[in-house]
């Protein structure tokens, strides 16, 4: 099978070659028509000037795509000059047809169409005077129809190009939109993964730090209590490992996540509190209002906020008492976690940043709540500047209409 030739691509890569080919074809056709045209009574015999005018008209077509109106004007003047010398009529019309087509197909064609109207009108008047035919004579109408047909053909090509450009523009815009949406999804997923890893690791490290300190202090005096603290370290590490595995399953294959451990919820808060043991601060967990099942995502978000707030309090505040209050309200959950520890100023401007240098803890809480249409507030729970003024985290999570 012979290879397919991409003429359109070739023309786009080498437009000068296409222009040269058009000029050559128009010159050859004009020369042939001039040399073989029949002489009518009163026509002048063909000479070098006739061929020169025909070739000059063809040469003008080299600039037809860059200056279509100017080319049509030059071709029209040469066309009228040819007829004013009484050479055989219609012979060099090929160049005129191409110039008319180029003017109609051009993106900016107002000037070209004005020249085309003048050309057609002048040609019709000249033919009427020379041949004595009426304005609706078949011979006259045939020449005019060809001119108008070339204009219509150029207009059709222009309209088709405009539709193709619009279609390609829409494809480009659609591709850009899909790329943007894909980038947004990747960014959102990265933020979600970062929140999960931060919350799990922060809680786990805090519990391990507290219980390992207990084990080290009681190893000689109370080996049983030290062993219990180490067992709690092991249980906490195992729970964190299970949560990380569940997150990895979700990332790799949603189908695999069906068999993974369920996400923690409000029923896991007592276990979360017990993980800190008796060596840490006293943690008071209270529930107010009529407890009821909440949407899975709301319960997970509430658990993560409490988890991070507790880890934040123990890492930065050194409190003696931490209160965790879960209030069931109409339409959602009201969470409050407050402690009586210190509140060294952090990067968020309120106090502890809850996430090291970047304040990722409080930021993660706020992002989780905002994703559900809720909010998080964090700051000192006592007078500014007072020693041991404490710290409070307050959150609202809408519970209606959340999957």
Coordinates of C-alpha atoms in Angstrom, one line a residue:
X1 CA 0.0 0.0 0.0
X2 CA 1.4 3.3 -1.0
X3 CA 2.2 5.8 1.8
X4 CA -0.4 8.5 2.4
X5 CA 0.8 12.0 1.5
X6 CA -0.3 14.7 4.0
X7 CA -0.8 17.6 1.7
X8 CA -2.4 19.8 4.4
X9 CA 0.6 19.3 6.7
X10 CA 3.0 19.9 3.9
X11 CA 1.2 23.1 3.0
X12 CA 1.4 24.3 6.7
X13 CA 5.1 23.5 6.9
X14 CA 6.1 25.1 3.6
X15 CA 3.5 27.8 2.7
X16 CA 5.9 29.4 0.2
X17 CA 5.9 26.2 -1.8
X18 CA 2.1 26.3 -2.0
X19 CA 2.1 29.9 -3.1
X20 CA 4.6 29.2 -5.8
X21 CA 2.6 26.2 -7.0
X22 CA -0.6 28.4 -7.2
X23 CA 1.2 31.1 -9.1
X24 CA 2.7 28.5 -11.6
X25 CA -0.7 26.8 -12.2
X26 CA -2.4 30.2 -12.7
X27 CA 0.3 31.4 -15.1
X28 CA 0.2 28.2 -17.1
X29 CA -3.6 28.2 -17.3
X30 CA -3.7 31.9 -18.3
X31 CA -1.1 31.5 -20.9
X32 CA -2.9 28.5 -22.3
X33 CA -6.3 30.2 -22.4
X34 CA -4.8 33.4 -23.9
X35 CA -3.0 31.4 -26.6
X36 CA -5.9 29.2 -27.6
X37 CA -8.7 31.7 -27.1
X38 CA -11.0 32.4 -30.1
X39 CA -10.8 35.9 -31.5
X40 CA -14.2 37.7 -31.7
X41 CA -14.9 40.6 -34.1
X42 CA -13.0 43.6 -32.9
X43 CA -10.5 41.7 -30.7
X44 CA -6.9 42.5 -30.9
X45 CA -4.5 39.7 -31.9
X46 CA -2.6 38.1 -28.9
X47 CA 0.9 39.5 -28.5
X48 CA 3.6 39.6 -25.8
X49 CA 1.7 42.2 -23.8
X50 CA -1.3 39.9 -23.5
X51 CA 0.8 37.1 -22.1
X52 CA 2.7 39.5 -19.9
X53 CA -0.5 40.8 -18.3
X54 CA -1.7 37.2 -17.7
X55 CA 1.6 36.2 -16.1
X56 CA 1.7 39.4 -14.0
X57 CA -1.8 38.6 -12.7
X58 CA -0.6 35.1 -11.7
X59 CA 2.6 36.5 -10.0
X60 CA 0.5 38.8 -7.8
X61 CA -1.2 35.7 -6.3
X62 CA 2.1 35.0 -4.3
X63 CA 0.9 37.5 -1.6
X64 CA -2.8 36.4 -1.7
X65 CA -2.8 35.0 1.9
X66 CA -1.0 37.9 3.5
X67 CA -2.6 40.7 1.5
X68 CA -5.8 39.3 -0.1
X69 CA -7.5 42.7 -0.6
X70 CA -4.4 44.3 -2.1
X71 CA -3.8 41.3 -4.4
X72 CA -7.4 41.3 -5.6
X73 CA -7.1 45.0 -6.3
X74 CA -3.9 44.5 -8.3
X75 CA -5.3 41.6 -10.2
X76 CA -8.5 43.6 -11.0
X77 CA -6.5 46.5 -12.4
X78 CA -4.5 44.1 -14.6
X79 CA -7.7 42.4 -15.7
X80 CA -9.3 45.7 -16.7
X81 CA -6.1 46.7 -18.5
X82 CA -6.2 43.4 -20.4
X83 CA -9.7 44.1 -21.6
X84 CA -9.1 47.8 -22.3
X85 CA -6.5 46.7 -24.9
X86 CA -9.3 44.6 -26.5
X87 CA -7.6 41.2 -26.1
X88 CA -9.8 38.1 -26.2
X89 CA -12.1 38.3 -23.2
X90 CA -12.1 35.9 -20.3
X91 CA -8.8 34.3 -21.1
X92 CA -6.8 35.2 -17.9
X93 CA -9.7 34.8 -15.6
X94 CA -8.1 32.0 -13.6
X95 CA -6.0 34.5 -11.5
X96 CA -9.2 36.5 -10.9
X97 CA -11.0 33.5 -9.6
X98 CA -8.2 32.6 -7.2
X99 CA -8.0 36.2 -6.0
X100 CA -11.7 36.4 -5.4
X101 CA -11.6 33.1 -3.5
X102 CA -8.7 34.3 -1.3
X103 CA -10.4 37.6 -0.5
X104 CA -13.6 35.8 0.7
X105 CA -11.7 33.1 2.7
X106 CA -9.5 35.7 4.5
X107 CA -10.1 36.3 8.3
X108 CA -10.4 40.0 7.6
X109 CA -12.2 40.4 4.4
X110 CA -14.2 43.7 4.4
X111 CA -11.8 45.5 2.1
X112 CA -11.5 42.5 -0.1
X113 CA -15.2 42.1 -0.5
X114 CA -15.5 45.8 -1.4
X115 CA -12.9 45.4 -4.1
X116 CA -14.7 42.2 -5.3
X117 CA -18.0 44.2 -5.7
X118 CA -16.3 46.9 -7.7
X119 CA -14.6 44.3 -9.9
X120 CA -17.8 42.4 -10.6
X121 CA -19.7 45.6 -11.3
X122 CA -17.0 47.0 -13.6
X123 CA -16.7 43.7 -15.5
X124 CA -20.5 43.6 -16.1
X125 CA -20.6 47.2 -17.3
X126 CA -17.6 46.6 -19.6
X127 CA -19.1 43.5 -21.1
X128 CA -22.4 45.2 -21.7
X129 CA -20.8 48.1 -23.5
X130 CA -18.5 46.0 -25.6
X131 CA -20.9 43.3 -26.7
X132 CA -24.1 45.3 -26.6
X133 CA -25.9 42.6 -24.4
X134 CA -28.4 43.4 -21.8
X135 CA -27.8 43.1 -18.0
X136 CA -29.5 39.7 -17.8
X137 CA -27.9 38.2 -21.0
X138 CA -26.9 34.6 -20.5
X139 CA -23.3 35.3 -21.6
X140 CA -22.9 38.1 -19.2
X141 CA -24.7 36.3 -16.4
X142 CA -22.4 33.2 -16.8
X143 CA -19.3 35.3 -16.2
X144 CA -20.8 37.0 -13.2
X145 CA -22.0 33.7 -11.7
X146 CA -18.5 32.3 -11.8
X147 CA -17.1 35.3 -10.0
X148 CA -19.9 35.1 -7.3
X149 CA -19.4 31.3 -7.1
X150 CA -15.7 31.8 -6.2
X151 CA -16.7 34.3 -3.5
X152 CA -19.2 31.8 -2.0
X153 CA -16.6 29.0 -2.1
X154 CA -14.1 31.2 -0.2
X155 CA -16.8 32.1 2.3
X156 CA -17.6 28.4 2.8
X157 CA -14.0 27.5 3.4
X158 CA -13.6 30.4 5.8
X159 CA -16.7 29.2 7.8
X160 CA -15.3 25.7 7.9
X161 CA -12.0 26.9 9.2
X162 CA -13.7 29.0 11.8
X163 CA -15.6 26.0 13.0
X164 CA -12.5 23.8 13.1
X165 CA -10.6 26.5 15.1
X166 CA -13.5 26.8 17.5
X167 CA -13.6 23.0 17.9
X168 CA -9.9 22.8 18.4
X169 CA -10.1 25.6 20.9
X170 CA -12.7 23.7 22.9
X171 CA -10.6 20.6 22.8
X172 CA -7.6 22.5 24.2
X173 CA -9.7 24.2 26.9
X174 CA -11.2 20.8 27.8
X175 CA -7.8 19.2 28.0
X176 CA -6.5 22.1 30.2
X177 CA -9.5 21.8 32.4
X178 CA -9.0 18.1 32.9
X179 CA -5.3 18.6 33.7
X180 CA -6.3 21.3 36.2
X181 CA -8.9 19.1 37.8
X182 CA -6.5 16.2 37.9
X183 CA -3.9 18.4 39.6
X184 CA -6.5 19.6 42.1
X185 CA -7.4 16.0 42.9
X186 CA -3.8 15.1 43.4
X187 CA -3.2 18.1 45.7
X188 CA -6.4 17.3 47.7
X189 CA -5.3 13.7 48.0
X190 CA -1.8 14.7 49.2
X191 CA -3.3 17.0 51.8
X192 CA -5.6 14.2 53.0
X193 CA -2.8 11.7 53.2
X194 CA -0.7 14.3 55.1
X195 CA -3.5 14.8 57.6
X196 CA -3.9 11.1 58.2
X197 CA -0.2 10.5 58.6
X198 CA 0.2 13.5 60.9
X199 CA -2.8 12.6 63.1
X200 CA -1.8 9.0 63.5
X201 CA 1.9 9.6 64.1
X202 CA 1.4 12.5 66.4
X203 CA -0.9 10.5 68.7
X204 CA 1.2 7.4 68.6
X205 CA 4.4 9.1 69.3
X206 CA 2.9 11.1 72.2
X207 CA 1.4 7.9 73.8
X208 CA 4.7 6.0 73.3
X209 CA 6.6 8.9 74.9
X210 CA 4.3 9.1 77.9
X211 CA 4.1 5.3 78.5
X212 CA 7.8 4.7 77.9
X213 CA 8.6 7.4 80.5
X214 CA 6.3 5.6 83.0
X215 CA 8.0 2.3 82.3
X216 CA 11.5 3.8 82.8
X217 CA 10.5 5.4 86.1
X218 CA 8.7 2.3 87.5
X219 CA 10.9 -0.4 86.1
X220 CA 12.7 -1.0 89.5
X221 CA 10.0 0.0 91.9
X222 CA 6.9 -1.4 90.3
X223 CA 7.8 -3.9 87.5
X224 CA 4.1 -4.8 86.9
X225 CA 3.1 -1.2 86.2
X226 CA 6.2 -0.8 83.9
X227 CA 5.1 -4.0 82.0
X228 CA 1.6 -2.6 81.7
X229 CA 3.0 0.7 80.3
X230 CA 5.1 -1.2 77.8
X231 CA 2.0 -3.3 76.8
X232 CA 0.2 -0.1 76.2
X233 CA 3.0 1.1 74.0
X234 CA 2.8 -2.1 72.0
X235 CA -1.0 -1.8 71.7
X236 CA -0.8 1.8 70.5
X237 CA 1.9 0.9 68.0
X238 CA -0.2 -2.0 66.7
X239 CA -3.3 0.2 66.3
X240 CA -1.3 2.9 64.5
X241 CA 0.1 0.2 62.2
X242 CA -3.4 -1.0 61.4
X243 CA -4.6 2.5 60.6
X244 CA -1.6 3.1 58.3
X245 CA -2.2 -0.2 56.5
X246 CA -5.8 0.7 56.0
X247 CA -4.8 4.0 54.5
X248 CA -2.3 2.3 52.2
X249 CA -5.1 -0.1 51.1
X250 CA -7.3 2.7 50.2
X251 CA -4.6 4.4 48.2
X252 CA -3.6 1.3 46.3
X253 CA -7.1 -0.2 45.6
X254 CA -10.5 0.8 46.8
X255 CA -11.7 -2.8 46.6
X256 CA -8.9 -4.0 49.0
X257 CA -10.1 -1.4 51.5
X258 CA -13.4 -3.4 52.1
X259 CA -11.5 -5.9 54.3
X260 CA -9.4 -3.3 56.1
X261 CA -10.0 -2.2 59.6
X262 CA -12.9 0.3 60.0
X263 CA -12.1 3.9 60.5
X264 CA -12.2 5.1 64.1
X265 CA -15.3 7.0 65.3
X266 CA -16.8 8.4 68.4
X267 CA -17.0 5.0 70.1
X268 CA -13.2 4.9 70.0
X269 CA -12.8 8.0 72.2
X270 CA -12.7 6.0 75.5
X271 CA -10.0 3.8 74.1
X272 CA -8.1 6.8 72.9
X273 CA -8.2 8.4 76.4
X274 CA -7.2 5.1 78.1
X275 CA -4.1 4.9 75.9
X276 CA -2.5 7.7 77.8
X277 CA -2.8 5.7 81.1
X278 CA -2.6 7.0 84.6
X279 CA 0.9 8.5 84.3
X280 CA -0.2 11.4 82.1
X281 CA -2.7 14.1 82.9
X282 CA -6.2 13.3 84.1
X283 CA -8.4 13.2 81.0
X284 CA -12.1 13.8 81.6
X285 CA -14.3 12.6 78.7
X286 CA -18.0 13.7 78.8
X287 CA -20.9 13.5 76.5
X288 CA -23.8 15.9 76.5
X289 CA -27.1 15.7 74.7
X290 CA -28.8 12.7 73.2
X291 CA -26.1 10.5 71.8
X292 CA -27.0 9.1 68.3
X293 CA -25.1 7.6 65.4
X294 CA -23.6 10.3 63.2
X295 CA -22.4 10.0 59.6
X296 CA -19.2 8.0 59.2
X297 CA -17.1 10.9 58.0
X298 CA -18.3 13.2 60.8
X299 CA -17.4 10.6 63.4
X300 CA -13.9 10.1 61.8
X301 CA -13.3 13.8 61.7
X302 CA -14.4 14.3 65.3
X303 CA -12.1 11.4 66.4
X304 CA -9.1 13.0 64.6
X305 CA -9.7 16.4 66.1
X306 CA -9.9 15.0 69.6
X307 CA -6.8 12.8 68.9
X308 CA -4.7 15.8 67.7
X309 CA -5.9 18.1 70.4
X310 CA -4.9 15.6 73.1
X311 CA -1.5 15.0 71.5
X312 CA -1.1 18.8 71.2
X313 CA -1.9 19.3 74.9
X314 CA 0.5 16.7 76.2
X315 CA 3.4 17.7 73.9
X316 CA 3.2 21.4 74.5
X317 CA 1.1 22.3 77.5
X318 CA 2.1 19.9 80.4
X319 CA -1.4 20.0 81.8
X320 CA -2.8 18.3 84.9
X321 CA -6.3 18.1 83.5
X322 CA -7.7 17.8 80.0
X323 CA -11.4 17.9 79.4
X324 CA -13.0 16.4 76.3
X325 CA -16.6 17.4 75.8
X326 CA -18.8 15.9 73.0
X327 CA -22.1 17.7 72.7
X328 CA -24.8 16.4 70.5
X329 CA -26.7 19.3 69.1
X330 CA -29.5 19.7 66.6
X331 CA -27.8 19.4 63.2
X332 CA -24.3 18.3 64.3
X333 CA -21.6 17.8 66.9
X334 CA -20.0 20.5 69.1
X335 CA -16.5 19.5 70.3
X336 CA -14.5 21.2 73.1
X337 CA -11.1 20.1 74.3
X338 CA -9.5 22.3 76.9
X339 CA -6.6 21.9 79.3
X340 CA -5.1 23.8 82.2
X341 CA -1.5 23.7 81.0
X342 CA 0.7 26.4 79.7
X343 CA 0.2 28.0 76.3
X344 CA 3.6 29.0 74.8
X345 CA 3.0 31.2 71.8
X346 CA 3.2 29.4 68.5
X347 CA 3.2 30.3 64.8
X348 CA -0.6 30.5 64.5
X349 CA -0.7 33.6 66.7
X350 CA -3.0 32.0 69.3
X351 CA -0.7 29.6 71.2
X352 CA 0.5 26.1 70.6
X353 CA 0.7 25.4 66.9
X354 CA 0.0 21.7 67.3
X355 CA 2.2 20.6 64.6
X356 CA 5.7 21.8 65.0
X357 CA 7.3 24.5 62.9
X358 CA 4.5 24.6 60.3
X359 CA 1.5 24.4 62.6
X360 CA 0.2 21.4 60.7
X361 CA -2.0 20.1 63.6
X362 CA -4.4 23.0 63.9
X363 CA -4.3 23.5 60.1
X364 CA -5.3 19.8 59.7
X365 CA -8.2 20.2 62.1
X366 CA -9.5 23.3 60.3
X367 CA -9.2 21.6 56.9
X368 CA -11.1 18.5 58.1
X369 CA -13.9 20.6 59.6
X370 CA -14.1 22.9 56.6
X371 CA -14.4 19.9 54.3
X372 CA -17.7 19.1 56.1
X373 CA -18.9 22.7 56.3
X374 CA -17.8 23.2 59.9
X375 CA -15.1 25.2 61.7
X376 CA -12.4 25.0 64.3
X377 CA -11.3 27.6 66.8
X378 CA -8.2 27.3 68.9
X379 CA -6.6 29.6 71.5
X380 CA -6.0 30.3 75.1
X381 CA -8.8 29.5 77.5
X382 CA -7.7 32.0 80.1
X383 CA -6.5 35.7 80.2
X384 CA -3.7 36.4 77.8
X385 CA -0.3 36.4 79.4
X386 CA -1.5 34.5 82.5
X387 CA 0.7 31.7 83.6
X388 CA -0.9 28.3 83.0
X389 CA -3.8 29.9 81.2
X390 CA -4.6 26.7 79.4
X391 CA -5.6 26.1 75.8
X392 CA -8.9 25.3 74.2
X393 CA -9.9 23.8 70.9
X394 CA -13.6 24.2 69.8
X395 CA -15.1 22.6 66.7
X396 CA -18.5 22.4 65.0
X397 CA -19.2 19.6 62.6
X398 CA -22.6 19.5 60.8
X399 CA -24.1 16.1 61.0
X400 CA -27.0 16.5 58.6
X401 CA -26.7 15.5 54.9
X402 CA -23.0 14.3 55.3
X403 CA -22.2 10.9 53.8

